PDB file of C-alpha atoms in Angstrom:
ATOM      1  CA  THR N   1      16.498 -13.159 -26.203  1.00  0.00           C
ATOM      2  CA  PHE N   2      13.525 -15.318 -24.825  1.00  0.00           C
ATOM      3  CA  LEU N   3      12.477 -12.716 -21.901  1.00  0.00           C
ATOM      4  CA  CYS N   4      12.625 -10.277 -23.444  1.00  0.00           C
ATOM      5  CA  THR N   5      10.577 -11.093 -26.323  1.00  0.00           C
ATOM      6  CA  TRP N   6       7.815 -12.599 -23.730  1.00  0.00           C
ATOM      7  CA  ARG N   7       7.605  -9.444 -21.778  1.00  0.00           C
ATOM      8  CA  ALA N   8       7.444  -7.593 -25.150  1.00  0.00           C
ATOM      9  CA  ARG N   9       4.707  -9.972 -26.124  1.00  0.00           C
ATOM     10  CA  ASP N  10       2.804  -9.641 -22.436  1.00  0.00           C
ATOM     11  CA  MET N  11       3.417  -5.709 -23.376  1.00  0.00           C
ATOM     12  CA  ASN N  12       1.523  -5.578 -26.207  1.00  0.00           C
ATOM     13  CA  ALA N  13      -1.610  -7.349 -25.425  1.00  0.00           C
ATOM     14  CA  PHE N  14      -2.408  -4.147 -22.987  1.00  0.00           C
ATOM     15  CA  ALA N  15      -4.092  -1.350 -24.797  1.00  0.00           C
ATOM     16  CA  SER N  16      -1.884   1.724 -25.512  1.00  0.00           C
ATOM     17  CA  LYS N  17      -3.303   3.781 -22.715  1.00  0.00           C
ATOM     18  CA  ASP N  18      -2.439   0.846 -20.225  1.00  0.00           C
ATOM     19  CA  ARG N  19       0.669   0.120 -21.654  1.00  0.00           C
ATOM     20  CA  GLU N  20       1.922   3.485 -21.180  1.00  0.00           C
ATOM     21  CA  GLN N  21       0.174   3.535 -17.265  1.00  0.00           C
ATOM     22  CA  ILE N  22       2.393   0.852 -16.833  1.00  0.00           C
ATOM     23  CA  LEU N  23       5.689   1.799 -18.137  1.00  0.00           C
ATOM     24  CA  HIS N  24       4.695   5.488 -16.278  1.00  0.00           C
ATOM     25  CA  ASP N  25       4.599   3.300 -13.116  1.00  0.00           C
ATOM     26  CA  ILE N  26       7.676   1.627 -13.565  1.00  0.00           C
ATOM     27  CA  HIS N  27       9.798   4.726 -14.254  1.00  0.00           C
ATOM     28  CA  GLY N  28       8.199   6.678 -11.456  1.00  0.00           C
ATOM     29  CA  ILE N  29       6.540   9.441 -13.645  1.00  0.00           C
ATOM     30  CA  ALA N  30       3.983  10.870 -12.010  1.00  0.00           C
ATOM     31  CA  ASP N  31       0.445  11.551 -13.748  1.00  0.00           C
ATOM     32  CA  PHE N  32      -1.843  11.873 -11.310  1.00  0.00           C
ATOM     33  CA  PRO N  33      -5.010  13.967 -11.199  1.00  0.00           C
ATOM     34  CA  ASP N  34      -5.640  17.562 -10.441  1.00  0.00           C
ATOM     35  CA  GLU N  35      -6.744  17.875  -6.899  1.00  0.00           C
ATOM     36  CA  ASP N  36      -9.346  20.594  -6.622  1.00  0.00           C
ATOM     37  CA  PRO N  37     -10.487  20.902  -2.939  1.00  0.00           C
ATOM     38  CA  HIS N  38     -13.893  20.398  -4.088  1.00  0.00           C
ATOM     39  CA  LEU N  39     -12.745  16.991  -5.938  1.00  0.00           C
ATOM     40  CA  LEU N  40     -11.258  15.422  -2.907  1.00  0.00           C
ATOM     41  CA  GLN N  41     -14.274  16.387  -0.922  1.00  0.00           C
ATOM     42  CA  ALA N  42     -16.496  14.091  -3.237  1.00  0.00           C
ATOM     43  CA  LYS N  43     -13.751  11.769  -3.565  1.00  0.00           C
ATOM     44  CA  LEU N  44     -13.639  11.301   0.086  1.00  0.00           C
ATOM     45  CA  ASP N  45     -17.592  11.266   0.069  1.00  0.00           C
ATOM     46  CA  GLU N  46     -17.674   8.858  -2.765  1.00  0.00           C
ATOM     47  CA  LEU N  47     -15.101   6.397  -0.488  1.00  0.00           C
ATOM     48  CA  ASP N  48     -17.271   6.713   2.618  1.00  0.00           C
ATOM     49  CA  ALA N  49     -20.020   5.065   0.659  1.00  0.00           C
ATOM     50  CA  ALA N  50     -17.435   2.520  -1.322  1.00  0.00           C
ATOM     51  CA  ILE N  51     -16.592   1.342   2.566  1.00  0.00           C
ATOM     52  CA  ASN N  52     -20.183   1.184   3.790  1.00  0.00           C
ATOM     53  CA  ALA N  53     -20.990  -0.918   0.670  1.00  0.00           C
ATOM     54  CA  ILE N  54     -18.177  -3.652   1.403  1.00  0.00           C
ATOM     55  CA  PRO N  55     -20.226  -6.392   3.264  1.00  0.00           C
ATOM     56  CA  GLN N  56     -17.120  -8.275   5.071  1.00  0.00           C
ATOM     57  CA  LYS N  57     -15.107  -5.314   7.113  1.00  0.00           C
ATOM     58  CA  SER N  58     -14.954  -6.681  11.052  1.00  0.00           C
ATOM     59  CA  ALA N  59     -11.433  -4.902  11.125  1.00  0.00           C
ATOM     60  CA  TYR N  60     -12.634  -1.646   9.612  1.00  0.00           C
ATOM     61  CA  ASP N  61     -15.533  -1.747  11.992  1.00  0.00           C
ATOM     62  CA  ARG N  62     -13.664  -2.636  14.727  1.00  0.00           C
ATOM     63  CA  ALA N  63     -11.168   0.438  14.734  1.00  0.00           C
ATOM     64  CA  LEU N  64     -14.180   2.614  13.735  1.00  0.00           C
ATOM     65  CA  ALA N  65     -15.431   1.790  16.935  1.00  0.00           C
ATOM     66  CA  ALA N  66     -12.350   2.246  18.944  1.00  0.00           C
ATOM     67  CA  SER N  67     -11.033   5.777  17.119  1.00  0.00           C
ATOM     68  CA  GLU N  68     -13.366   7.460  14.746  1.00  0.00           C
ATOM     69  CA  SER N  69     -11.171  10.299  14.560  1.00  0.00           C
ATOM     70  CA  TYR N  70      -8.104   7.507  13.922  1.00  0.00           C
ATOM     71  CA  VAL N  71      -9.983   6.303  10.770  1.00  0.00           C
ATOM     72  CA  LYS N  72     -12.161   8.905   9.000  1.00  0.00           C
ATOM     73  CA  ASP N  73      -8.717  11.530   9.849  1.00  0.00           C
ATOM     74  CA  ARG N  74      -8.859  13.246   6.357  1.00  0.00           C
ATOM     75  CA  SER N  75      -5.139  12.773   5.918  1.00  0.00           C
ATOM     76  CA  PHE N  76      -5.260   9.363   6.375  1.00  0.00           C
ATOM     77  CA  ARG N  77      -8.337   8.580   4.094  1.00  0.00           C
ATOM     78  CA  LEU N  78      -6.515  10.763   1.286  1.00  0.00           C
ATOM     79  CA  LYS N  79      -3.242   8.374   1.222  1.00  0.00           C
ATOM     80  CA  PHE N  80      -5.883   5.641   0.645  1.00  0.00           C
ATOM     81  CA  LEU N  81      -7.218   7.370  -2.624  1.00  0.00           C
ATOM     82  CA  ARG N  82      -3.792   9.023  -3.781  1.00  0.00           C
ATOM     83  CA  ALA N  83      -2.836   4.897  -3.765  1.00  0.00           C
ATOM     84  CA  ASP N  84      -5.205   4.027  -6.260  1.00  0.00           C
ATOM     85  CA  ARG N  85      -5.165   7.476  -7.757  1.00  0.00           C
ATOM     86  CA  LEU N  86      -8.589   9.046  -6.443  1.00  0.00           C
ATOM     87  CA  ASP N  87     -10.796   5.611  -7.564  1.00  0.00           C
ATOM     88  CA  PRO N  88     -13.103   5.128  -4.215  1.00  0.00           C
ATOM     89  CA  GLN N  89     -13.967   1.849  -4.594  1.00  0.00           C
ATOM     90  CA  ARG N  90     -10.255   0.860  -4.789  1.00  0.00           C
ATOM     91  CA  ALA N  91      -9.408   2.489  -2.235  1.00  0.00           C
ATOM     92  CA  GLY N  92     -11.956   1.745   0.034  1.00  0.00           C
ATOM     93  CA  ARG N  93     -10.662  -2.012  -0.478  1.00  0.00           C
ATOM     94  CA  ARG N  94      -7.420  -0.840  -0.055  1.00  0.00           C
ATOM     95  CA  MET N  95      -8.315   0.922   3.437  1.00  0.00           C
ATOM     96  CA  VAL N  96     -10.640  -2.438   4.182  1.00  0.00           C
ATOM     97  CA  ASN N  97      -7.610  -4.764   3.794  1.00  0.00           C
ATOM     98  CA  PHE N  98      -5.232  -2.476   5.503  1.00  0.00           C
ATOM     99  CA  PHE N  99      -7.153  -2.833   8.499  1.00  0.00           C
ATOM    100  CA  GLU N 100      -7.424  -6.596   7.997  1.00  0.00           C
ATOM    101  CA  TYR N 101      -3.657  -6.818   7.901  1.00  0.00           C
ATOM    102  CA  LYS N 102      -2.729  -4.437  10.666  1.00  0.00           C
ATOM    103  CA  LYS N 103      -4.985  -6.762  13.172  1.00  0.00           C
ATOM    104  CA  GLU N 104      -3.830  -9.732  12.094  1.00  0.00           C
ATOM    105  CA  LEU N 105      -0.081  -9.002  12.118  1.00  0.00           C
ATOM    106  CA  PHE N 106      -0.323  -7.008  14.947  1.00  0.00           C
ATOM    107  CA  GLY N 107      -3.540  -7.587  16.715  1.00  0.00           C
ATOM    108  CA  PRO N 108      -6.990  -5.860  17.432  1.00  0.00           C
ATOM    109  CA  ASP N 109      -5.633  -3.450  20.077  1.00  0.00           C
ATOM    110  CA  LYS N 110      -3.276  -1.631  17.751  1.00  0.00           C
ATOM    111  CA  LEU N 111      -5.906  -1.065  14.925  1.00  0.00           C
ATOM    112  CA  VAL N 112      -5.749   2.334  15.782  1.00  0.00           C
ATOM    113  CA  LYS N 113      -2.337   3.431  16.172  1.00  0.00           C
ATOM    114  CA  HIS N 114       0.647   3.936  14.277  1.00  0.00           C
ATOM    115  CA  ILE N 115       2.900   1.346  14.599  1.00  0.00           C
ATOM    116  CA  MET N 116       6.361   2.163  15.660  1.00  0.00           C
ATOM    117  CA  MET N 117       9.811   0.089  16.237  1.00  0.00           C
ATOM    118  CA  ASP N 118       8.586  -0.441  20.116  1.00  0.00           C
ATOM    119  CA  ASP N 119       5.890  -2.716  18.642  1.00  0.00           C
ATOM    120  CA  LEU N 120       7.768  -4.944  16.802  1.00  0.00           C
ATOM    121  CA  ASN N 121       8.981  -8.496  18.444  1.00  0.00           C
ATOM    122  CA  TYR N 122      12.642  -9.576  18.160  1.00  0.00           C
ATOM    123  CA  ASP N 123      12.212 -11.537  15.403  1.00  0.00           C
ATOM    124  CA  ASP N 124      10.696  -8.612  13.080  1.00  0.00           C
ATOM    125  CA  MET N 125      13.502  -6.397  14.406  1.00  0.00           C
ATOM    126  CA  ALA N 126      15.979  -9.070  13.431  1.00  0.00           C
ATOM    127  CA  VAL N 127      14.701  -9.305   9.636  1.00  0.00           C
ATOM    128  CA  ILE N 128      14.919  -5.200   9.766  1.00  0.00           C
ATOM    129  CA  GLN N 129      18.330  -5.363  10.949  1.00  0.00           C
ATOM    130  CA  ASN N 130      19.692  -7.907   8.469  1.00  0.00           C
ATOM    131  CA  GLY N 131      19.574  -5.311   5.573  1.00  0.00           C
ATOM    132  CA  HIS N 132      17.406  -7.345   3.078  1.00  0.00           C
ATOM    133  CA  MET N 133      14.862  -4.286   3.324  1.00  0.00           C
ATOM    134  CA  GLN N 134      16.088  -0.943   2.521  1.00  0.00           C
ATOM    135  CA  PHE N 135      15.014   2.490   1.478  1.00  0.00           C
ATOM    136  CA  LEU N 136      17.292   4.189  -1.016  1.00  0.00           C
ATOM    137  CA  PRO N 137      18.519   7.496  -0.525  1.00  0.00           C
ATOM    138  CA  GLU N 138      17.299   9.185  -3.958  1.00  0.00           C
ATOM    139  CA  ARG N 139      13.510   9.420  -4.609  1.00  0.00           C
ATOM    140  CA  ASP N 140      11.811   8.779  -8.035  1.00  0.00           C
ATOM    141  CA  MET N 141      10.554  10.644 -10.673  1.00  0.00           C
ATOM    142  CA  ALA N 142       7.280  11.257  -8.738  1.00  0.00           C
ATOM    143  CA  GLY N 143       8.952  12.203  -5.485  1.00  0.00           C
ATOM    144  CA  ARG N 144       7.976   8.673  -4.170  1.00  0.00           C
ATOM    145  CA  VAL N 145      10.234   6.446  -1.886  1.00  0.00           C
ATOM    146  CA  ILE N 146      11.818   3.898  -3.378  1.00  0.00           C
ATOM    147  CA  PHE N 147      12.129   0.624  -1.461  1.00  0.00           C
ATOM    148  CA  CYS N 148      14.402  -2.317  -2.522  1.00  0.00           C
ATOM    149  CA  ASN N 149      14.172  -5.590  -1.242  1.00  0.00           C
ATOM    150  CA  ILE N 150      17.676  -7.893  -1.545  1.00  0.00           C
ATOM    151  CA  GLN N 151      16.493 -11.164  -1.393  1.00  0.00           C
ATOM    152  CA  SER N 152      20.188 -12.905  -1.049  1.00  0.00           C
ATOM    153  CA  LEU N 153      20.285 -10.970   2.430  1.00  0.00           C
ATOM    154  CA  GLN N 154      17.018 -11.895   3.806  1.00  0.00           C
ATOM    155  CA  ARG N 155      16.858 -14.029   7.049  1.00  0.00           C
ATOM    156  CA  CYS N 156      14.209 -14.426   9.565  1.00  0.00           C
ATOM    157  CA  ALA N 157      12.386 -16.958  12.175  1.00  0.00           C
ATOM    158  CA  SER N 158       9.274 -17.515  10.529  1.00  0.00           C
ATOM    159  CA  ASP N 159       7.704 -16.432   7.214  1.00  0.00           C
ATOM    160  CA  ALA N 160       5.038 -14.259  10.282  1.00  0.00           C
ATOM    161  CA  ASN N 161       7.834 -12.106  10.208  1.00  0.00           C
ATOM    162  CA  LEU N 162       8.174 -11.406   6.492  1.00  0.00           C
ATOM    163  CA  VAL N 163       4.179 -11.397   5.400  1.00  0.00           C
ATOM    164  CA  GLY N 164       4.354 -10.297   1.496  1.00  0.00           C
ATOM    165  CA  TYR N 165       8.281 -10.344   1.079  1.00  0.00           C
ATOM    166  CA  GLY N 166       8.119 -13.800   0.122  1.00  0.00           C
ATOM    167  CA  THR N 167      10.405 -16.849   1.553  1.00  0.00           C
ATOM    168  CA  CYS N 168      12.973 -17.134   4.050  1.00  0.00           C
ATOM    169  CA  THR N 169      16.205 -18.447   3.680  1.00  0.00           C
TER     170      THR N 169
END
């Protein structure tokens, strides 16, 4: 079929290593670097340097001023490094973007707070309760949670209640 041919042609445009990585990501096959404690500490130090090199990071800076212990928490920062396979530059950009989106969605007062259901408004709760966003009961081969977005069930009051998930019907 046309779609399969199109996808195969696109995949063949990638280098062999990149194709393998894409297939691993799609199928949930973990290929993570070893997490030697010395390596992790070095990557955390590189993450700090990468973030410091980013010129525009107002929400990150505001969060850091509000609670250095929240922003600099080792396990919190490791989540960003692991999400980007220990690449400190990508993890730094991800962390800065995280605080920008969090400020945009929940306001500056919630930058250094773990967001809970109580922090959501009525329309946000309606989006969650309509069932179009679900976590599957099983995990993938790498042990990651599988998120499922069933767009045919999607209903919301405004796109602000569904940032990053497409349009509302």
